[in-house]
Amino acid sequence: MGTCQIGNIIKPKGFKGSMFVNGLPPKNPFLNPGTEVSVGFSEKFSRKMRIKSWKHFNNGALVSFEGISSDTDVSELVEKGIFVDEDYIIYKKRKVFPGEEIVGATVYDNASGQILGDIIEVWILPGNDVWLMKTDRGNLPLPVIKHVIKDVDIDKMEIRIELIPGLEDLVTKEV
């Protein structure tokens, strides 16, 4: 493989040399600490640097380099690209939950294994999606967050959840 641009430095984060990077490829790229990259306006006009840390942040990454320890150091890198050999890019699976194809899935309590109900509707919302589960007591909206949704097996159409405190208070009777 060859070298590719993995993102662009947009601004410092704090005063200790961390920076925001955007323009990442859509497959959730990650670079291990110690990875050598080139930073510049193009690969030809760049300098070699080593990754100190790489953490995903919103639609980009929060990155720091070895030898960069202040916001002043970062300001010299703003608007420059990060170039890396494609062999060093790690693509981590992002926990993305399915949409409408989850309708009809059976929902189980993660602790007891007891069947709680079935997904009857999916609401796509800005903050987080909500799956509406039909139970024997009524309909319960399940926020699609890691504290509630513990496991999704799309092949078996099974979902394991944790009923966090107060969640069952949201049960509504069908109208």
mmCIF file of C-alpha atoms in Angstrom:
data_model
loop_
_atom_site.group_PDB
_atom_site.id
_atom_site.type_symbol
_atom_site.label_atom_id
_atom_site.label_comp_id
_atom_site.label_asym_id
_atom_site.label_seq_id
_atom_site.Cartn_x
_atom_site.Cartn_y
_atom_site.Cartn_z
ATOM 1 C CA MET A 1 0.000 0.000 0.000
ATOM 2 C CA GLY A 2 1.003 3.633 -0.179
ATOM 3 C CA THR A 3 0.857 6.764 1.866
ATOM 4 C CA CYS A 4 -2.438 8.544 2.409
ATOM 5 C CA GLN A 5 -3.706 11.627 4.173
ATOM 6 C CA ILE A 6 -5.569 10.545 7.281
ATOM 7 C CA GLY A 7 -6.815 13.950 8.479
ATOM 8 C CA ASN A 8 -6.207 17.662 9.017
ATOM 9 C CA ILE A 9 -5.179 19.449 12.200
ATOM 10 C CA ILE A 10 -7.836 22.090 12.928
ATOM 11 C CA LYS A 11 -7.016 23.582 16.341
ATOM 12 C CA PRO A 12 -5.322 23.049 19.700
ATOM 13 C CA LYS A 13 -7.160 21.383 22.578
ATOM 14 C CA GLY A 14 -6.020 22.790 25.884
ATOM 15 C CA PHE A 15 -2.496 23.955 26.637
ATOM 16 C CA LYS A 16 -0.497 20.702 26.712
ATOM 17 C CA GLY A 17 -0.049 19.981 23.007
ATOM 18 C CA SER A 18 -3.231 18.070 22.154
ATOM 19 C CA MET A 19 -5.070 18.934 18.958
ATOM 20 C CA PHE A 20 -8.287 18.226 17.110
ATOM 21 C CA VAL A 21 -8.029 16.416 13.768
ATOM 22 C CA ASN A 22 -10.902 16.226 11.282
ATOM 23 C CA GLY A 23 -11.373 14.919 7.751
ATOM 24 C CA LEU A 24 -10.829 11.310 8.819
ATOM 25 C CA PRO A 25 -11.800 8.507 6.439
ATOM 26 C CA PRO A 26 -15.218 7.030 7.272
ATOM 27 C CA LYS A 27 -13.913 3.630 8.414
ATOM 28 C CA ASN A 28 -12.925 4.829 11.936
ATOM 29 C CA PRO A 29 -9.115 4.931 11.548
ATOM 30 C CA PHE A 30 -6.782 4.668 14.535
ATOM 31 C CA LEU A 31 -3.009 5.107 14.827
ATOM 32 C CA ASN A 32 -1.039 3.410 17.604
ATOM 33 C CA PRO A 33 1.298 5.463 19.789
ATOM 34 C CA GLY A 34 4.785 5.498 18.242
ATOM 35 C CA THR A 35 3.519 5.416 14.655
ATOM 36 C CA GLU A 36 5.615 7.650 12.413
ATOM 37 C CA VAL A 37 3.613 10.107 10.325
ATOM 38 C CA SER A 38 4.389 13.124 8.159
ATOM 39 C CA VAL A 39 2.753 16.462 8.989
ATOM 40 C CA GLY A 40 2.570 19.237 6.418
ATOM 41 C CA PHE A 41 0.632 20.930 3.644
ATOM 42 C CA SER A 42 1.504 17.994 1.392
ATOM 43 C CA GLU A 43 3.466 14.797 1.853
ATOM 44 C CA LYS A 44 6.379 16.340 -0.056
ATOM 45 C CA PHE A 45 6.447 19.433 2.179
ATOM 46 C CA SER A 46 6.140 17.807 5.584
ATOM 47 C CA ARG A 47 8.117 16.801 8.644
ATOM 48 C CA LYS A 48 8.287 13.412 10.364
ATOM 49 C CA MET A 49 6.564 13.122 13.745
ATOM 50 C CA ARG A 50 5.486 10.291 16.054
ATOM 51 C CA ILE A 51 2.010 9.763 17.459
ATOM 52 C CA LYS A 52 1.901 10.094 21.257
ATOM 53 C CA SER A 53 -1.851 9.484 21.610
ATOM 54 C CA TRP A 54 -4.886 9.062 19.350
ATOM 55 C CA LYS A 55 -8.450 9.085 20.659
ATOM 56 C CA HIS A 56 -11.649 9.305 18.670
ATOM 57 C CA PHE A 57 -13.603 12.442 19.452
ATOM 58 C CA ASN A 58 -17.000 13.224 17.880
ATOM 59 C CA ASN A 59 -16.420 13.078 14.100
ATOM 60 C CA GLY A 60 -12.642 13.344 14.354
ATOM 61 C CA ALA A 61 -9.791 12.578 16.705
ATOM 62 C CA LEU A 62 -7.949 14.130 19.611
ATOM 63 C CA VAL A 63 -4.258 13.656 18.827
ATOM 64 C CA SER A 64 -0.910 14.461 20.405
ATOM 65 C CA PHE A 65 2.604 14.073 19.013
ATOM 66 C CA GLU A 66 5.881 13.339 20.762
ATOM 67 C CA GLY A 67 7.783 16.603 21.269
ATOM 68 C CA ILE A 68 4.694 18.818 21.020
ATOM 69 C CA SER A 69 3.853 20.081 24.499
ATOM 70 C CA SER A 70 2.015 23.406 24.209
ATOM 71 C CA ASP A 71 -0.783 25.129 22.344
ATOM 72 C CA THR A 72 1.894 27.363 20.749
ATOM 73 C CA ASP A 73 3.576 24.268 19.264
ATOM 74 C CA VAL A 74 0.204 23.096 17.948
ATOM 75 C CA SER A 75 -0.620 26.482 16.386
ATOM 76 C CA GLU A 76 2.317 25.926 13.994
ATOM 77 C CA LEU A 77 0.631 22.705 12.803
ATOM 78 C CA VAL A 78 -2.924 24.038 12.317
ATOM 79 C CA GLU A 79 -4.314 23.486 8.796
ATOM 80 C CA LYS A 80 -1.634 20.897 8.014
ATOM 81 C CA GLY A 81 -2.417 17.348 7.002
ATOM 82 C CA ILE A 82 -1.323 14.108 8.618
ATOM 83 C CA PHE A 83 0.116 11.585 6.142
ATOM 84 C CA VAL A 84 0.787 7.954 7.015
ATOM 85 C CA ASP A 85 1.593 4.677 5.325
ATOM 86 C CA GLU A 86 -1.740 2.870 4.952
ATOM 87 C CA ASP A 87 -0.240 -0.280 6.505
ATOM 88 C CA TYR A 88 -0.118 1.498 9.899
ATOM 89 C CA ILE A 89 -3.796 2.458 9.954
ATOM 90 C CA ILE A 90 -5.954 0.296 12.196
ATOM 91 C CA TYR A 91 -9.660 0.258 11.473
ATOM 92 C CA LYS A 92 -11.602 -0.397 14.659
ATOM 93 C CA LYS A 93 -15.203 -1.458 14.434
ATOM 94 C CA ARG A 94 -17.447 1.262 15.667
ATOM 95 C CA LYS A 95 -20.432 0.068 17.650
ATOM 96 C CA VAL A 96 -23.114 1.076 15.183
ATOM 97 C CA PHE A 97 -26.566 -0.217 15.870
ATOM 98 C CA PRO A 98 -28.935 -1.198 13.080
ATOM 99 C CA GLY A 99 -32.007 0.790 12.098
ATOM 100 C CA GLU A 100 -35.296 -0.600 10.805
ATOM 101 C CA GLU A 101 -33.873 -4.119 10.321
ATOM 102 C CA ILE A 102 -33.987 -4.573 14.111
ATOM 103 C CA VAL A 103 -37.812 -4.417 14.153
ATOM 104 C CA GLY A 104 -39.105 -7.800 15.312
ATOM 105 C CA ALA A 105 -36.025 -8.644 17.399
ATOM 106 C CA THR A 106 -36.589 -10.306 20.766
ATOM 107 C CA VAL A 107 -35.315 -8.369 23.786
ATOM 108 C CA TYR A 108 -33.802 -10.182 26.783
ATOM 109 C CA ASP A 109 -32.781 -8.968 30.231
ATOM 110 C CA ASN A 110 -28.986 -9.181 30.225
ATOM 111 C CA ALA A 111 -28.746 -10.347 33.858
ATOM 112 C CA SER A 112 -31.556 -12.904 34.041
ATOM 113 C CA GLY A 113 -31.942 -13.955 30.398
ATOM 114 C CA GLN A 114 -35.705 -13.393 30.708
ATOM 115 C CA ILE A 115 -37.599 -12.318 27.580
ATOM 116 C CA LEU A 116 -38.821 -8.736 28.036
ATOM 117 C CA GLY A 117 -40.517 -8.083 24.701
ATOM 118 C CA ASP A 118 -40.018 -7.345 21.011
ATOM 119 C CA ILE A 119 -38.868 -4.264 19.102
ATOM 120 C CA ILE A 120 -41.845 -2.814 17.202
ATOM 121 C CA GLU A 121 -40.516 0.536 16.029
ATOM 122 C CA VAL A 122 -37.266 2.507 15.569
ATOM 123 C CA TRP A 123 -37.049 6.246 16.178
ATOM 124 C CA ILE A 124 -34.049 7.975 14.594
ATOM 125 C CA LEU A 125 -33.346 11.008 16.782
ATOM 126 C CA PRO A 126 -30.503 13.560 16.880
ATOM 127 C CA GLY A 127 -29.149 12.653 20.349
ATOM 128 C CA ASN A 128 -29.505 8.894 20.165
ATOM 129 C CA ASP A 129 -31.904 6.498 18.518
ATOM 130 C CA VAL A 130 -34.750 4.929 20.482
ATOM 131 C CA TRP A 131 -36.113 1.425 19.976
ATOM 132 C CA LEU A 132 -39.744 0.944 21.020
ATOM 133 C CA MET A 133 -40.212 -2.399 22.768
ATOM 134 C CA LYS A 134 -43.642 -3.997 23.129
ATOM 135 C CA THR A 135 -43.997 -5.685 26.519
ATOM 136 C CA ASP A 136 -46.922 -7.377 28.246
ATOM 137 C CA ARG A 137 -47.375 -4.136 30.276
ATOM 138 C CA GLY A 138 -47.272 -1.743 27.301
ATOM 139 C CA ASN A 139 -44.645 -0.063 25.127
ATOM 140 C CA LEU A 140 -41.246 0.867 26.526
ATOM 141 C CA PRO A 141 -38.887 3.249 24.693
ATOM 142 C CA LEU A 142 -35.288 1.985 24.920
ATOM 143 C CA PRO A 143 -32.610 4.623 24.394
ATOM 144 C CA VAL A 144 -29.881 3.186 22.201
ATOM 145 C CA ILE A 145 -27.000 3.931 24.571
ATOM 146 C CA LYS A 146 -24.286 1.675 25.986
ATOM 147 C CA HIS A 147 -25.809 1.781 29.489
ATOM 148 C CA VAL A 148 -29.002 0.144 28.184
ATOM 149 C CA ILE A 149 -28.161 -1.836 25.035
ATOM 150 C CA LYS A 150 -25.605 -4.465 26.034
ATOM 151 C CA ASP A 151 -25.520 -6.790 23.022
ATOM 152 C CA VAL A 152 -27.129 -7.004 19.591
ATOM 153 C CA ASP A 153 -27.088 -10.208 17.537
ATOM 154 C CA ILE A 154 -28.658 -9.191 14.235
ATOM 155 C CA ASP A 155 -28.385 -12.739 12.811
ATOM 156 C CA LYS A 156 -30.399 -14.233 15.683
ATOM 157 C CA MET A 157 -32.553 -11.086 16.008
ATOM 158 C CA GLU A 158 -31.768 -10.937 19.736
ATOM 159 C CA ILE A 159 -30.985 -7.936 21.906
ATOM 160 C CA ARG A 160 -29.725 -7.987 25.480
ATOM 161 C CA ILE A 161 -30.432 -4.928 27.614
ATOM 162 C CA GLU A 162 -29.972 -3.639 31.136
ATOM 163 C CA LEU A 163 -33.040 -2.045 32.674
ATOM 164 C CA ILE A 164 -31.435 1.004 34.271
ATOM 165 C CA PRO A 165 -33.276 2.659 37.200
ATOM 166 C CA GLY A 166 -36.344 4.594 36.102
ATOM 167 C CA LEU A 167 -36.517 3.091 32.616
ATOM 168 C CA GLU A 168 -39.528 0.899 33.362
ATOM 169 C CA ASP A 169 -41.419 4.029 34.536
ATOM 170 C CA LEU A 170 -41.600 5.006 30.836
ATOM 171 C CA VAL A 171 -43.936 2.133 29.901
ATOM 172 C CA THR A 172 -47.038 3.469 28.122
ATOM 173 C CA LYS A 173 -50.200 1.611 27.207
ATOM 174 C CA GLU A 174 -50.975 1.303 23.515
ATOM 175 C CA VAL A 175 -53.420 3.898 22.240
#
